[in-house]
Coordinates of C-alpha atoms and ligand atoms in Angstrom, one line a residue:
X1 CA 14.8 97.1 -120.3
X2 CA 11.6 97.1 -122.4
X3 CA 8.8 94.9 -120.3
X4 CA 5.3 93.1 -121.5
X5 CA 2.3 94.4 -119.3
X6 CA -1.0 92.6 -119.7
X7 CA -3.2 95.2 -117.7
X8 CA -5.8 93.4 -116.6
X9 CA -9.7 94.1 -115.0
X10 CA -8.7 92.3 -111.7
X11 CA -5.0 91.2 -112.1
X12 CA -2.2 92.7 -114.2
X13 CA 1.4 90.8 -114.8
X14 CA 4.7 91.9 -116.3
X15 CA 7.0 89.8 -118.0
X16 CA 10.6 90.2 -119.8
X17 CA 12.5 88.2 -122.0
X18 CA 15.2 86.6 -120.2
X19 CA 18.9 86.5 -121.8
X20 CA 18.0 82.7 -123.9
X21 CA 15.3 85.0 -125.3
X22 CA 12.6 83.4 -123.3
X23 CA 9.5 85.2 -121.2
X24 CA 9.9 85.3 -117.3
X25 CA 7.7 86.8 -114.8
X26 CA 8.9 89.9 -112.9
X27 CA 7.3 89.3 -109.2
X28 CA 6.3 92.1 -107.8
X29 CA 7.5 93.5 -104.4
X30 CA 5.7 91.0 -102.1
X31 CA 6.8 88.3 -104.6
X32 CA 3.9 87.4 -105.8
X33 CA 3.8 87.1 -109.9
X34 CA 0.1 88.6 -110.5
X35 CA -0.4 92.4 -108.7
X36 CA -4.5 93.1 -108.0
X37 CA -5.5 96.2 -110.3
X38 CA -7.2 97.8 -106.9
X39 CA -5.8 101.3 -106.6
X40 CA -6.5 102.7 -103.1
X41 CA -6.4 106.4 -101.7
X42 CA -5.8 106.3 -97.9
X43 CA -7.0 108.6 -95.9
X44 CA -3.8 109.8 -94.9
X45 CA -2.3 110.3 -98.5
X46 CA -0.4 108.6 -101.0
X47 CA -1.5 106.0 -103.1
X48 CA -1.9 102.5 -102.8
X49 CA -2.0 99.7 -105.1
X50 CA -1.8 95.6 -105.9
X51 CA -2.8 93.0 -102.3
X52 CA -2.9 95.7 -99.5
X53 CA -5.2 97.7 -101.4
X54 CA -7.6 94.9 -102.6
X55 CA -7.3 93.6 -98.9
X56 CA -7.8 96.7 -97.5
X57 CA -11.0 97.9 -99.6
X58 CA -13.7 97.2 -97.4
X59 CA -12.0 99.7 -94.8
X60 CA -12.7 102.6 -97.6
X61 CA -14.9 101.2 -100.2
X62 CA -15.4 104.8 -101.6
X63 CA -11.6 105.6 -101.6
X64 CA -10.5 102.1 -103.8
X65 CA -11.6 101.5 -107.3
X66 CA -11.1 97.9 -108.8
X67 CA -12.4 96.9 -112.5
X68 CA -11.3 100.1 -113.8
X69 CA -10.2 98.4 -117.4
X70 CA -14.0 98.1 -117.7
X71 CA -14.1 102.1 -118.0
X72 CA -11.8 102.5 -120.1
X73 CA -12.4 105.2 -122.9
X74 CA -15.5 106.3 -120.7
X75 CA -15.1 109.7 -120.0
X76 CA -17.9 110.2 -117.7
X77 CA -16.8 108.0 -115.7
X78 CA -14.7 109.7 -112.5
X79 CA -14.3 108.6 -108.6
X80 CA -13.9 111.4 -106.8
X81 CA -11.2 111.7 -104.1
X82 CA -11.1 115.1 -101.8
X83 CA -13.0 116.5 -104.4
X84 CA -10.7 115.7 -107.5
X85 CA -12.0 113.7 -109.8
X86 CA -9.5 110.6 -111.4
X87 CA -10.5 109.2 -114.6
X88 CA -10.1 105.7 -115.6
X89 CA -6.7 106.6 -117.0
X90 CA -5.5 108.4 -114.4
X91 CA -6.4 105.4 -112.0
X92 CA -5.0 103.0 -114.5
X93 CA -1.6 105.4 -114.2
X94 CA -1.7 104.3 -110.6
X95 CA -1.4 100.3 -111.6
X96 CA 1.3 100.9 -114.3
X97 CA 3.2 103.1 -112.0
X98 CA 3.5 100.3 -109.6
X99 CA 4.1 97.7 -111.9
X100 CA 6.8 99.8 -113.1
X101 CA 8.3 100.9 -110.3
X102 CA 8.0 96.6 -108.7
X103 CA 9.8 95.6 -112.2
X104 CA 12.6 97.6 -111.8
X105 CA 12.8 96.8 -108.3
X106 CA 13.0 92.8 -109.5
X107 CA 15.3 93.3 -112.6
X108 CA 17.6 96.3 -111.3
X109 CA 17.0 98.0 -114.1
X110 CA 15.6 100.7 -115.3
X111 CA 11.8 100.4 -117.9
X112 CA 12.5 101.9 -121.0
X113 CA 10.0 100.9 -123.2
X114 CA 6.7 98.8 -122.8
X115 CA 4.4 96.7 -124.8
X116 CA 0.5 97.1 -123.4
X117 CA -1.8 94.5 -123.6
X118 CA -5.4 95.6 -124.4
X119 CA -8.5 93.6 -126.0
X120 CA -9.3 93.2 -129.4
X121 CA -12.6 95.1 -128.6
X122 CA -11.3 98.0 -127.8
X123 CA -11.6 100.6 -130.1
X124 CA -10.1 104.3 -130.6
X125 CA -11.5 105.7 -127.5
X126 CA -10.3 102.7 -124.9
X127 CA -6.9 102.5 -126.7
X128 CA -6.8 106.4 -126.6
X129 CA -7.0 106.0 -123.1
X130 CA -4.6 103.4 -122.4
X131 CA -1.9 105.0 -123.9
X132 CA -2.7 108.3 -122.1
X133 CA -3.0 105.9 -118.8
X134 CA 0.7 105.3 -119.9
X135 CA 1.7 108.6 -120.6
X136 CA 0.4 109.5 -117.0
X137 CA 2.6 107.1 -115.9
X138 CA 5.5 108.8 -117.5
X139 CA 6.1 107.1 -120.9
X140 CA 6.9 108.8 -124.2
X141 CA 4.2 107.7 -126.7
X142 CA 7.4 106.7 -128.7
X143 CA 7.7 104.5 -125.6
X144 CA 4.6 102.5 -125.7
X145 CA 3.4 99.8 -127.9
X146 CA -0.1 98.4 -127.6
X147 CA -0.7 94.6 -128.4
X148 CA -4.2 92.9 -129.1
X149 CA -4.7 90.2 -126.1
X150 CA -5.2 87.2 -128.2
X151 CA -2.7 88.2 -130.9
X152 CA -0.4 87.7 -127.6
X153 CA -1.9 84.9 -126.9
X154 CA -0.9 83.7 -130.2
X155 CA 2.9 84.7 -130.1
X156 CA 3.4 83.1 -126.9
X157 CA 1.7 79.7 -128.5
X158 CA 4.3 80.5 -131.5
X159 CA 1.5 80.4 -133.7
X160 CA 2.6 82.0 -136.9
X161 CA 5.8 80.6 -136.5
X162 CA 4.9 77.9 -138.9
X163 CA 1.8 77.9 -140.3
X164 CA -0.8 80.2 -141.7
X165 CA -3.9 79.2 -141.0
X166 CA -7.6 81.1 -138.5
X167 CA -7.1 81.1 -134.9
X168 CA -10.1 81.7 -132.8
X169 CA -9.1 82.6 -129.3
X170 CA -11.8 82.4 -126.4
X171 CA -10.9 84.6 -123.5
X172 CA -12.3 85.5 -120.2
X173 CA -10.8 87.0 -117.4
X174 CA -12.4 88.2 -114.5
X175 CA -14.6 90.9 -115.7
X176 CA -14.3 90.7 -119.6
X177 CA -15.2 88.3 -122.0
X178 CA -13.8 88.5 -125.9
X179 CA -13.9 86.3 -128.9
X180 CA -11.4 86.6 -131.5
X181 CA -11.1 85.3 -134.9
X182 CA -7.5 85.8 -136.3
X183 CA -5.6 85.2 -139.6
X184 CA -2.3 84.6 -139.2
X185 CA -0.5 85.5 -142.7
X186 CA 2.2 83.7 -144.6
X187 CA 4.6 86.0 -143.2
X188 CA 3.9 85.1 -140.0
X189 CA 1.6 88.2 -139.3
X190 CA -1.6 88.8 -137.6
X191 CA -4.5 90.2 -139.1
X192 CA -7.5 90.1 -136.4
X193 CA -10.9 89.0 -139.0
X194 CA -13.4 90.0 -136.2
X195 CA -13.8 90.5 -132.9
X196 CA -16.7 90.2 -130.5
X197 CA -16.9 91.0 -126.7
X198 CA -18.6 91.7 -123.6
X199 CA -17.1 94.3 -121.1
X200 CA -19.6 93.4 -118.1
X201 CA -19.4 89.3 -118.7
X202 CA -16.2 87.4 -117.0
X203 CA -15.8 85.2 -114.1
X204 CA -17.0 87.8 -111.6
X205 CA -20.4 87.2 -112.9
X206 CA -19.7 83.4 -112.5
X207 CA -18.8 85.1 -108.1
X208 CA -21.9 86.7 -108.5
X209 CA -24.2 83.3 -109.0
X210 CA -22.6 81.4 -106.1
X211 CA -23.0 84.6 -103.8
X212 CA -26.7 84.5 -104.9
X213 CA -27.1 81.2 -104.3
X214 CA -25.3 81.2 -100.7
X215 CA -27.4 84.2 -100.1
X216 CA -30.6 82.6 -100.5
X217 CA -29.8 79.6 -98.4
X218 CA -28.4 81.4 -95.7
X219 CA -32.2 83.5 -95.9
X220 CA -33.9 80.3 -95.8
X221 CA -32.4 79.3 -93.0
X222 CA -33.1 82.2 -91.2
X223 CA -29.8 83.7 -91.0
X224 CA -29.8 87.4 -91.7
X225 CA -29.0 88.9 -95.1
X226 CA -25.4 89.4 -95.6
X227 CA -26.2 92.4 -98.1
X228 CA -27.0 94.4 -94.7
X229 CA -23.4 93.0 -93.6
X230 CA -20.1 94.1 -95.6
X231 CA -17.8 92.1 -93.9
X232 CA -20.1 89.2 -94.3
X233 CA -20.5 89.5 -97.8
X234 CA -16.9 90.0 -98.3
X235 CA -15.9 86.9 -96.7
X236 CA -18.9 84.9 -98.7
X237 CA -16.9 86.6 -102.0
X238 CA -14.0 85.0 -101.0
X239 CA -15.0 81.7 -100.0
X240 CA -17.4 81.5 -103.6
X241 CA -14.5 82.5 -105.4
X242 CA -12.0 79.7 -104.0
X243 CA -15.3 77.3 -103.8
X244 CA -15.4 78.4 -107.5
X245 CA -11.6 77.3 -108.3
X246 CA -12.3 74.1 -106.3
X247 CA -15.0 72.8 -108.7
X248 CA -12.7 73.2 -111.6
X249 CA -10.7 70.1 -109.6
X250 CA -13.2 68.3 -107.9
X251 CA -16.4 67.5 -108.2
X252 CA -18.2 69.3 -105.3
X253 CA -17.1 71.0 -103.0
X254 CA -18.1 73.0 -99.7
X255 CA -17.7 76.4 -97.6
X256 CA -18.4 77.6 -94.0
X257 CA -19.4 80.7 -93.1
X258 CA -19.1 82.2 -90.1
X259 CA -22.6 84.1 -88.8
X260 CA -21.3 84.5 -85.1
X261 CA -19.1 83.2 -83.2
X262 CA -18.2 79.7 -83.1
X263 CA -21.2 79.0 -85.1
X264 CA -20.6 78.3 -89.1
X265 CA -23.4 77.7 -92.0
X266 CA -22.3 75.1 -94.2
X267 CA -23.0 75.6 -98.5
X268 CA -22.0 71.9 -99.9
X269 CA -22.4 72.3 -104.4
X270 CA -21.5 69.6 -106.6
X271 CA -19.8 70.9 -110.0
X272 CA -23.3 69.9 -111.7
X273 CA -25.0 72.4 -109.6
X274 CA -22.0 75.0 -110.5
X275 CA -22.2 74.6 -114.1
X276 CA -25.8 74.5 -114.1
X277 CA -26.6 77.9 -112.1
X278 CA -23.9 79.3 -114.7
X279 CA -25.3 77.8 -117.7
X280 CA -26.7 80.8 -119.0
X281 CA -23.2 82.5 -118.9
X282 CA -21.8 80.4 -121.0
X283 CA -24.2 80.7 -123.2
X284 CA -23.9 84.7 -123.1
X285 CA -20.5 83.9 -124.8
X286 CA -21.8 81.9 -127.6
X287 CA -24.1 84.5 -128.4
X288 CA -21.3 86.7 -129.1
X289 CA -19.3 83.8 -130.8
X290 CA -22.6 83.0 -133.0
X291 CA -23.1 86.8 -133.7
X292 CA -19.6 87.1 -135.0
X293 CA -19.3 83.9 -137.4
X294 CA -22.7 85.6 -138.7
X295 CA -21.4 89.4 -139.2
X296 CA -21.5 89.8 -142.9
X297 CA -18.2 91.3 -142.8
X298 CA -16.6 87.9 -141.3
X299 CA -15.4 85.5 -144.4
X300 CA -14.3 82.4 -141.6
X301 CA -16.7 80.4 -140.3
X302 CA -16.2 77.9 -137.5
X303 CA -15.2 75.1 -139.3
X304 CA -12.5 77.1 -140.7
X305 CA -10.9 77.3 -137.3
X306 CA -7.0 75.5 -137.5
X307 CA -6.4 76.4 -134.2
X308 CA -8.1 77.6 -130.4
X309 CA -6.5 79.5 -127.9
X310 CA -7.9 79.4 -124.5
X311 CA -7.2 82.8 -122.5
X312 CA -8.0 84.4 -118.8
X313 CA -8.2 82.3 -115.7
X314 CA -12.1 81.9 -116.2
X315 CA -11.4 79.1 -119.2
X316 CA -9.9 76.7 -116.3
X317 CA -13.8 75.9 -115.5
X318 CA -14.4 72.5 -116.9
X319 CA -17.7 73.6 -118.6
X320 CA -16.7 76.5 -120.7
X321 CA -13.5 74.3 -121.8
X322 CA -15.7 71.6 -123.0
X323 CA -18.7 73.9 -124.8
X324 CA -15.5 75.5 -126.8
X325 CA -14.4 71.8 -127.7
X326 CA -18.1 71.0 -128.5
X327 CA -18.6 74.1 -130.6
X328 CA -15.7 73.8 -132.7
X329 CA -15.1 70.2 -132.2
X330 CA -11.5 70.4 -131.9
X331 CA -9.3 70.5 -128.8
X332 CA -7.7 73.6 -127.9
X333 CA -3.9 74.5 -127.8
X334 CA -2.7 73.9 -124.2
X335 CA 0.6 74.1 -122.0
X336 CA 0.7 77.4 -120.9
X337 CA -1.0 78.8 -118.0
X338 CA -3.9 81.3 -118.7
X339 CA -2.8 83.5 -116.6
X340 CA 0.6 84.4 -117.3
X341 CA 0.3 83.5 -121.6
X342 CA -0.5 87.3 -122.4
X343 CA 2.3 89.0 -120.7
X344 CA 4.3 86.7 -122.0
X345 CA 3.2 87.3 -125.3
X346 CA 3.8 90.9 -124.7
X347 CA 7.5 90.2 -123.6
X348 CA 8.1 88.4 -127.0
X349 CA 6.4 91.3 -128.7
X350 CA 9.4 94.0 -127.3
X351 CA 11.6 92.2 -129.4
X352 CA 9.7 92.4 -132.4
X353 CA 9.2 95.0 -135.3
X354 CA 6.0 97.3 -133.7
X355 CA 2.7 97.8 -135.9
X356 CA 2.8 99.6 -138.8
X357 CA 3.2 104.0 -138.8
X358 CA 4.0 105.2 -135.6
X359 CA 8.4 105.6 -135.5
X360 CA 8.6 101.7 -136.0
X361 CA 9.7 101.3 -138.8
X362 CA 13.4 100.1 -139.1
X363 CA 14.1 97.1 -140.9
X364 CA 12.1 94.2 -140.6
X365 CA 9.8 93.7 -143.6
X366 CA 8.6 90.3 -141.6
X367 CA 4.5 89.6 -141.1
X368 CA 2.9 92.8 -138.7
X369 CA 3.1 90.8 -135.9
X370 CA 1.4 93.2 -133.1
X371 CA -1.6 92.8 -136.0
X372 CA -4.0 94.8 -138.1
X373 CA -7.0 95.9 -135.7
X374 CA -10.9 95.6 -137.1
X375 CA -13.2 98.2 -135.3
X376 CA -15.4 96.8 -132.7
X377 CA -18.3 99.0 -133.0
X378 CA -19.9 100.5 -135.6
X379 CA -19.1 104.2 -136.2
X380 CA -21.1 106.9 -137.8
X381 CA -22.5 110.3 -136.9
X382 CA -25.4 112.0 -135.6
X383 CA -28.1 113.1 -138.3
X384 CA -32.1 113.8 -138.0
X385 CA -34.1 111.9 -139.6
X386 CA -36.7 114.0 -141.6
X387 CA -39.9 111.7 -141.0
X388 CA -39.3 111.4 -137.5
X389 CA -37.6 114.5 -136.8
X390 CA -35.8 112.2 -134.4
X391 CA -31.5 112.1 -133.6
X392 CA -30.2 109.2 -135.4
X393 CA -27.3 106.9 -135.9
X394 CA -26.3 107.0 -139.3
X395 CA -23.4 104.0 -139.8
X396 CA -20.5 105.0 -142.1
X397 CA -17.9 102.2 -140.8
X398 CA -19.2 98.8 -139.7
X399 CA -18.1 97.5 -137.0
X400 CA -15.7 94.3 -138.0
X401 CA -14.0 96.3 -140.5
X402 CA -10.3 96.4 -140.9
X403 CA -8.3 99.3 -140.2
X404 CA -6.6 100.9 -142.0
X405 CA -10.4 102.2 -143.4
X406 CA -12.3 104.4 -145.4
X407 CA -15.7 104.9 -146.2
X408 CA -18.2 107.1 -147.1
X409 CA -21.6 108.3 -147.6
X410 CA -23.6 111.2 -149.2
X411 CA -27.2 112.3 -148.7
X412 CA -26.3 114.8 -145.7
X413 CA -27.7 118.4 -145.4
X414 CA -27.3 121.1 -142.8
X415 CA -29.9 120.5 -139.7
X416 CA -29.8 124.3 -139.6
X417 CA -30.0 126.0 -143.1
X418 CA -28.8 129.3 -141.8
X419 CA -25.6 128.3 -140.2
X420 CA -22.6 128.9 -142.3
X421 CA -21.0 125.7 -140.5
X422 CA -22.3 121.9 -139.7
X423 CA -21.3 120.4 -137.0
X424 CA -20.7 116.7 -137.2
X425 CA -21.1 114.7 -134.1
X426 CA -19.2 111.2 -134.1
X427 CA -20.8 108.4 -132.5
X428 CA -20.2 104.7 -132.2
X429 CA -22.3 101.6 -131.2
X430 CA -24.7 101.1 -133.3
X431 CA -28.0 101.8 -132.0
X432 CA -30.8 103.1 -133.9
X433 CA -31.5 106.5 -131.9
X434 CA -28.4 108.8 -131.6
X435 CA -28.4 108.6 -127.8
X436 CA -28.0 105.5 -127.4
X437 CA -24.9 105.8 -128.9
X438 CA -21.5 106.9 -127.4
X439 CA -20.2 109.9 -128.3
X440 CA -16.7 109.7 -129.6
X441 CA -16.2 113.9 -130.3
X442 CA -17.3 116.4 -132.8
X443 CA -16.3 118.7 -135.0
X444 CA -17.1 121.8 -137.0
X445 CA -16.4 122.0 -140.8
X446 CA -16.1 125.8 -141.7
X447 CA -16.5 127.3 -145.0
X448 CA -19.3 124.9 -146.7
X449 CA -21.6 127.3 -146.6
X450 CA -22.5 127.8 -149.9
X451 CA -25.3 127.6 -151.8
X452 CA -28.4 127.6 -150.0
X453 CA -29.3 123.7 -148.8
X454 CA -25.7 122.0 -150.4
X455 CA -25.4 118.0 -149.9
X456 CA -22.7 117.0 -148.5
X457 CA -20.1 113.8 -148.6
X458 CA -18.9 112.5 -145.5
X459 CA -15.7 110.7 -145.4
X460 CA -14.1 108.9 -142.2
X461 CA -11.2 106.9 -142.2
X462 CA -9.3 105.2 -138.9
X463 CA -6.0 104.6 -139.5
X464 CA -3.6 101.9 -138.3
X465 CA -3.4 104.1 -134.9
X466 CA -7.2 103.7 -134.4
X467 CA -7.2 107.8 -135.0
X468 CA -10.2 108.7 -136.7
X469 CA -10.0 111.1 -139.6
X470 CA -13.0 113.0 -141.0
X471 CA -14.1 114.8 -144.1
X472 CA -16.7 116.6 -145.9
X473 CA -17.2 117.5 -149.4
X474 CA -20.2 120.2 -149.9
X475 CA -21.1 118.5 -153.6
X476 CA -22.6 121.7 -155.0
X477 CA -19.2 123.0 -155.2
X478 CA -16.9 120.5 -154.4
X479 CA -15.1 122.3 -151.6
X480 CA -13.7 119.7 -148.8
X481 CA -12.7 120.2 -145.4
X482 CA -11.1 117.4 -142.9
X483 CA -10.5 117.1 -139.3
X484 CA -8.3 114.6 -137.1
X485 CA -10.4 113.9 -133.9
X486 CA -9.0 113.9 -130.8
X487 CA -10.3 111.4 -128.2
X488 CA -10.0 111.5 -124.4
X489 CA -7.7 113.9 -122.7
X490 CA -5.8 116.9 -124.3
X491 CA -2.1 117.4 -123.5
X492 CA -2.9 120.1 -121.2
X493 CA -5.2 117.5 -119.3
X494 CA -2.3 114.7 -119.1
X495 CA -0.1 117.4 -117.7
X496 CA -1.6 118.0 -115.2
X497 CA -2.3 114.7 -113.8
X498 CA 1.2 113.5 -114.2
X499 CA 1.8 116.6 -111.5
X500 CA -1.0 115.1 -109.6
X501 CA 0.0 111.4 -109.2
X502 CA 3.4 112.9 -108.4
X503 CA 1.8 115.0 -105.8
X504 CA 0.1 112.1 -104.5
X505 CA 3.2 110.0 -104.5
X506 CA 5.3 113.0 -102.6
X507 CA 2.2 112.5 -100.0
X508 CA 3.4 108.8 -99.7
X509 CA 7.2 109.5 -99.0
X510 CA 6.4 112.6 -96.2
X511 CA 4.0 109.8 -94.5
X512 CA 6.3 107.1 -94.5
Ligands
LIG601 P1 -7.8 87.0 -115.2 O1 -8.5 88.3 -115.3 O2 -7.4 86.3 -116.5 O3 -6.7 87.0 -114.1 O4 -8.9 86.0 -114.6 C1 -9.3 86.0 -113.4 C2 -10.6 85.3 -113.2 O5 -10.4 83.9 -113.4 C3 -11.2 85.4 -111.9 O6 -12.6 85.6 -112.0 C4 -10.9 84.1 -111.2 O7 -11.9 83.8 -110.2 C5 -11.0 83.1 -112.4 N1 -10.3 81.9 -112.2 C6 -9.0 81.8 -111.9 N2 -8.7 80.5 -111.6 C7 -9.8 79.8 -111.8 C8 -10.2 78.4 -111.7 N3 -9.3 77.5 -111.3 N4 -11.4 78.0 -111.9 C9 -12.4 79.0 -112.3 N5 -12.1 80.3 -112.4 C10 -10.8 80.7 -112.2

């Protein structure tokens, strides 16, 4: 069967079509329709993942990782369990595995093929990594099919069905915030016109303001700080966060903690006093909304907008619902729930013709549904700047440009005149001093080495893949040389971690 996975920060969901053609919700194993993205490594071996392990993280905080989406691409970022280090797509292996393994449990049948869900802000690197988090898990490349969250969103609102027309769609989830300005095509494709997103803004933050503010009382009243107390400040998580989903109901509500036994401290918040301690998050969001209706390279502005798409659980608070009505002065789309709409987008997607390249391509000749991709960040490579003598960023594709891309600049000489090579580093974000940047890889361009300071052309172009392809042209004499980066791990690397996991899983079956 071919499934639709949104892999999410703090909850991940599979769905299928069913035989009318429709998108159900494969439960997992405890029957529960949403599975926790908490991977956790007992002490004893094996691997766990989904309630137990979220439940169970305060027993090993250092052995369970949660948020890993927000790592994505990162590839300093490791935990380190008995002194081997899992990457974010190693982890993330962990979560489809289980997924995976709970769907064919539900279905009886076997996963052949996937759609992934991943945010329009993504670029090369975190897509990179999410389909080597799949290939971990045991897919063929041929096997996996990545889907832009909102242009998910949109299938499952059958937006494109009908009309042409911009779709903005305002998602936040639990750890990740993303705007998304969409053209859907007279063919009924998508083409994404800009994206604009936060990876550490989502309803956690929202956790985070309640937890302050519970904090603080509790202080006043002379209670001691829960920081000094993990169990305490676990429970005053929980609480917030149901206290949280209250308010979007009610109008105030109230919690009791328990600071020792039989005695409770009582927090009593009216939504007001929610939306106002959270203001300032909400407005974090419209700074990213604003910034992307200004980006030069966006034609839309908001009053162009036909049609708004609420995503992620976080769009159930009252307040953000009605600054997105207020900002665009139009209601958005509703009638399916924010949590399950994209992995049900992603099921309708298995049916459909894939993007562009890849092995997709048999018959079809119908709009790209799964949607042309604009970059996220700016990319451009590593130069010195002769007044300074400092590392800089020099751009050579804006971000908000739409892949398939090309572009290039000239004006670049060798930092070192006696090397018979340059090396160009690739970077991406934007900032002004190189290390500020991320480093997306480098590469050497042999045999441009003559004439004694040459100039040289740089080319990069990102295909419909999101692989980056490089060139230089020495202009002195017109030889070229090009390079195809690879991002994230080699094959050798995911090798060896698909032995792992299977290790690690072997250690499960000999415990039980
Ligand atoms: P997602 O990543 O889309 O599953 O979103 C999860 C986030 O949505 C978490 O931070 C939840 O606390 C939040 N959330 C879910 N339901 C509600 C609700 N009724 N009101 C406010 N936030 C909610």
């Amino acid at each position: 069967m071919q499934i639709g996975v949104d892999l999410g920060t703090t909850n991940s969901v599979v769905a299928r079509l069913d035989e009318n053609g429709d998108p159900e919700i494969l439960e997992n194993e405890r029957g529960d329709r949403k599975t926790p993205s908490v991977v956790q490594f007992p002490d004893e071996g094996g691997v766990i993942v989904g309630t137990t392990a979220k439940n169970n993280r305060m027993t090993a905080p250092d052995r369970t990782v949660q948020r890993v989406k927000r790592h994505m691409g990162d590839e300093d970022w490791a935990v380190d369990i008995d002194r081997e280090e899992w990457g974010p797509e190693a982890i993330s292996a962990e979560i489809l595995k289980k997924l995976v393994e709970d769907a064919e449990e539900a279905a009886g049948e076997d996963v052949e093929e996937m759609v992934v869900t991943v945010p329009a802000y993504f670029g090369p690197k975190e897509r990179n990594a999410t389909v080597n988090a799949a290939k971990i898990a045991g897919f063929d490349e041929a096997d996996i099919e990545l889907l832009n969250e909102p242009t998910s969103a949109c299938l499952r609102y059958g937006i494109g069905d009908t009309d042409a027309g911009t779709v903005f769609v305002y998602d936040m989830g639990g750890g990740t915030f993303d705007a998304t300005l969409m053209n859907v095509t007279p063919d009924g494709g998508f083409e994404v016109e800009g994206v604009k997103g936060g990876q550490r803004l989502g309803g956690e933050d929202f956790d985070d303001e309640l937890y302050d503010h519970v904090r603080g009382e509790m202080i006043d009243a002379g209670h001691s700080d829960p920081e000094d107390n993990r169990a305490l400040k676990a429970d005053i998580y929980e609480k917030v966060t149901g206290l949280k989903h209250n308010l979007s109901q009610t109008e105030s509500g109230s919690i009791a903690i328990m600071v020792g036994p039989g005695d409770s401290f009582n927090v009593d918040l009216s939504r007001d006093e929610f939306d106002e301690m959270t203001e300032h998050l909400v407005d974090e969001t419209f700074d990213y909304v604003d910034a992307l209706f200004d980006h030069e390279k966006v034609d839309a502005a908001k009053e162009d907008v036909d049609e708004l798409l609420l995503v992620g659980g976080s769009t159930r608070i009252p307040n953000i619902q009605e600054r997105v009505e207020d900002y665009f002065g139009m209601e958005p789309s509703k009638g399916v729930d924010q949590d399950y709409v994209v992995a049900e987008g992603a099921a309708l997607q298995t049916e459909l013709e894939p993007q562009g390249g890849g092995d997709g391509g048999e018959g079809g000749g119908d709009g790209d549904t799964s949607g042309k991709i604009v970059l996220p960040r700016d990319i451009g490579l590593k130069t010195v700047d002769p007044d300074s003598d400092k590392e800089t960023f020099e751009m050579i594709l804006s971000e908000q440009t739409s892949v398939e891309a090309s572009e290039s600049k000239r004006g670049f000489r060798k930092v070192d005149k006696q090397s018979p090579k340059i090396t160009i580093e690739i970077l991406e974000g934007g900032k002004a001093l190189a290390e500020e940047n991320d480093k997306l890889g480098e590469f050497e361009l042999k045999n441009l080495d003559e004439g004694s300071d040459p100039e040289f052309e740089v080319t990069f172009t990102v295909d419909e893949e999101g692989k980056l392809h490089a060139e230089a042209t020495n202009l002195d004499t017109g030889r070229t040389a090009e390079t195809t980066l690879e991002i994230g791990l080699t094959e050798q690397e995911i090798e060896d971690q698909i032995q792992r996991s299977e290790q690690k899983h072997a250690d499960t079956v000999t415990r039980d």
